[in-house]
Structure formats: structure tokens, C-alpha cells
Amino acid sequence: MRAADVYDVSEARVLPYTVVDPRLQQPHPVRALDAATSYLNVAVAHDVGFRPLRVDIHVPELGKGPFPVVLYAHGGGFVGGVKEIGPWSALPGQGIAVVSVEYRLAGEARFPAAIRDIETVLCWLVAAADDFGLDA
């Protein structure tokens, strides 16, 4: 017996990949660091079978943009670490924006997935720079 003999799939509808309310996917500004407006956990891409590729964006509050930006990929040899760690938290107070990447680690995806994630964020950053007042 085949599954097609048991289940009538002729009326099946395929739902969109996500049924998430679009308002929940929009970046919302928060005050996470001194002298910065932050947008946390912004999803920039999704590779099917893996978690979304996310970034934190920290834009200086003082001065007029577009602001220079540092794309920060945390250390950890691609086996550990999170996007919130790093020596960059004072940069927004000096007029420099920071985009910190949460790339896939070696335990979740094979090399060179982490590098591809960072490349993907770089391409996204160039395309989305104007939306956040960045000079990318």
C-alpha cells in the first residue's frame, strides 16, 4: 500500500514558509548600550534546516549619520562564542556603529558555513545600510 492510496493530497495547500506576523520580524529600537540605539536579533537570512542568521546593530545616538560601521564576528575558533561578546561596546559612543554577527558554529554546520554566514551579513549590510543610517 502506498501513501498516495491512503491520503488524498489533491486538495492540499502549501502554506508560505513562515506564517509569522510581519510586525514581529521588524527590527525594533532598544536602549542596550550607552550612546547607542540598538536593534537586537535582527534576522538577515535563513538557510533551511538551520536557525536564522541574526545580527545585533548598534547605531550611535550622537552625531549625524551615515555612520562608519564595524562588522564584528566574535572569536572562538568557530566552535564557541556569541555575538554579544567583544571589545566593541564603546565604539557607538565614539560615533562608530557596530553590527555583530551570530554565525553558525562548527557543531551545527560544516566549514565554511561560518565564513559564508559572515559574507552573507556583509552583503546584507551593504544593501540595508541606508535603513539604519550606516556608511557601508
Coordinates of C-alpha atoms in Angstrom, one line a residue:
M1 CA 0.0 0.0 0.0
R2 CA 1.3 3.4 -0.9
A3 CA 0.7 6.7 1.0
A4 CA -1.0 8.1 -2.1
D5 CA -3.6 5.3 -1.9
V6 CA -4.5 6.3 1.7
Y7 CA -4.2 10.1 1.7
D8 CA -5.9 12.3 -0.9
V9 CA -3.4 15.1 -1.4
S10 CA -5.1 16.7 -4.4
E11 CA -6.6 19.4 -2.2
A12 CA -3.5 20.1 -0.1
R13 CA -2.4 23.7 0.1
V14 CA 1.2 24.7 0.8
L15 CA 1.5 27.4 3.3
P16 CA 4.1 30.1 3.0
Y17 CA 7.5 29.2 4.5
T18 CA 6.6 31.3 7.5
V19 CA 3.3 32.4 9.0
V20 CA 4.8 34.8 11.4
D21 CA 3.1 38.1 11.7
P22 CA 5.4 40.5 9.7
R23 CA 5.3 43.1 12.6
L24 CA 7.2 40.6 14.7
Q25 CA 10.0 40.4 12.1
Q26 CA 10.6 44.2 12.0
P27 CA 13.7 45.4 14.0
H28 CA 12.6 47.5 17.0
P29 CA 15.0 50.0 18.5
V30 CA 16.0 49.5 22.2
R31 CA 18.4 51.1 24.6
A32 CA 21.0 48.4 25.3
L33 CA 24.2 50.4 25.4
D34 CA 25.1 54.0 26.4
A35 CA 25.1 56.4 23.5
A36 CA 23.5 53.9 21.1
T37 CA 20.2 52.8 19.6
S38 CA 20.3 49.1 19.3
Y39 CA 18.4 46.6 17.1
L40 CA 18.8 43.2 18.6
N41 CA 18.4 39.8 17.0
V42 CA 17.7 41.1 13.5
A43 CA 17.2 38.2 11.2
V44 CA 19.1 38.8 8.0
A45 CA 18.9 35.3 6.3
H46 CA 17.7 31.8 6.9
D47 CA 19.3 28.7 5.5
V48 CA 16.7 25.9 5.5
G49 CA 17.5 23.4 8.2
F50 CA 19.4 25.9 10.4
R51 CA 18.5 28.7 12.7
P52 CA 18.1 32.2 11.3
L53 CA 21.3 34.2 10.8
R54 CA 20.9 37.1 13.2
V55 CA 22.8 40.3 14.0
D56 CA 22.8 43.0 16.6
I57 CA 23.0 46.5 15.3
H58 CA 24.3 49.4 17.5
V59 CA 24.0 52.9 16.0
P60 CA 25.4 56.0 17.6
E61 CA 22.8 58.3 19.0
L62 CA 25.0 61.4 18.9
G63 CA 26.0 63.0 15.6
K64 CA 24.6 62.8 12.2
G65 CA 24.8 59.7 10.0
P66 CA 25.6 57.9 8.0
F67 CA 28.0 56.4 10.5
P68 CA 31.0 54.3 9.8
V69 CA 30.4 50.7 10.7
V70 CA 32.4 47.8 12.1
L71 CA 31.2 44.3 11.1
Y72 CA 32.2 42.2 14.1
A73 CA 32.5 38.4 14.1
H74 CA 33.2 37.2 17.6
G75 CA 36.2 35.0 18.3
G76 CA 36.1 31.4 19.4
G77 CA 37.6 29.4 16.6
F78 CA 34.2 28.8 15.0
V79 CA 33.4 26.4 17.9
G80 CA 32.1 28.8 20.6
G81 CA 31.1 32.4 21.4
V82 CA 28.1 34.6 21.0
K83 CA 27.5 37.9 19.1
E84 CA 27.2 39.9 22.4
I85 CA 30.8 39.4 23.4
G86 CA 33.7 41.5 22.1
P87 CA 35.7 44.6 22.7
W88 CA 33.4 46.9 20.7
S89 CA 30.8 48.2 23.2
A90 CA 32.4 51.7 23.5
L91 CA 32.5 52.3 19.7
P92 CA 29.0 53.7 19.3
G93 CA 29.9 56.4 21.9
Q94 CA 32.8 57.4 19.6
G95 CA 30.5 57.7 16.5
I96 CA 31.1 54.2 15.1
A97 CA 28.2 51.8 14.5
V98 CA 28.7 48.1 15.2
V99 CA 27.0 45.1 13.5
S100 CA 27.7 42.0 15.5
V101 CA 27.2 38.6 13.8
E102 CA 25.8 35.4 15.3
Y103 CA 27.2 32.9 12.7
R104 CA 26.7 29.1 12.7
L105 CA 29.3 27.3 14.8
A106 CA 31.2 24.2 13.9
G107 CA 28.9 22.0 15.9
E108 CA 25.9 23.0 13.8
A109 CA 27.3 23.3 10.3
R110 CA 30.4 22.3 8.5
F111 CA 33.2 24.6 7.4
P112 CA 33.0 27.0 5.6
A113 CA 29.4 27.7 6.8
A114 CA 30.5 30.3 9.4
I115 CA 32.5 32.2 6.7
R116 CA 29.5 32.1 4.3
D117 CA 27.3 33.5 7.1
I118 CA 29.7 36.4 7.6
E119 CA 29.8 37.0 3.8
T120 CA 26.0 36.9 3.8
V121 CA 25.8 39.5 6.5
L122 CA 28.3 41.7 4.7
C123 CA 26.2 41.7 1.6
W124 CA 23.0 42.3 3.6
L125 CA 24.8 45.2 5.4
V126 CA 25.7 46.9 2.2
A127 CA 22.0 46.6 1.0
A128 CA 20.4 47.7 4.3
A129 CA 22.9 50.4 5.4
D130 CA 20.6 53.3 4.5
D131 CA 17.8 51.8 6.6
F132 CA 20.0 52.1 9.7
G133 CA 21.9 55.3 8.9
L134 CA 25.2 53.4 8.2
D135 CA 28.0 54.1 5.8
A136 CA 28.8 50.7 4.5

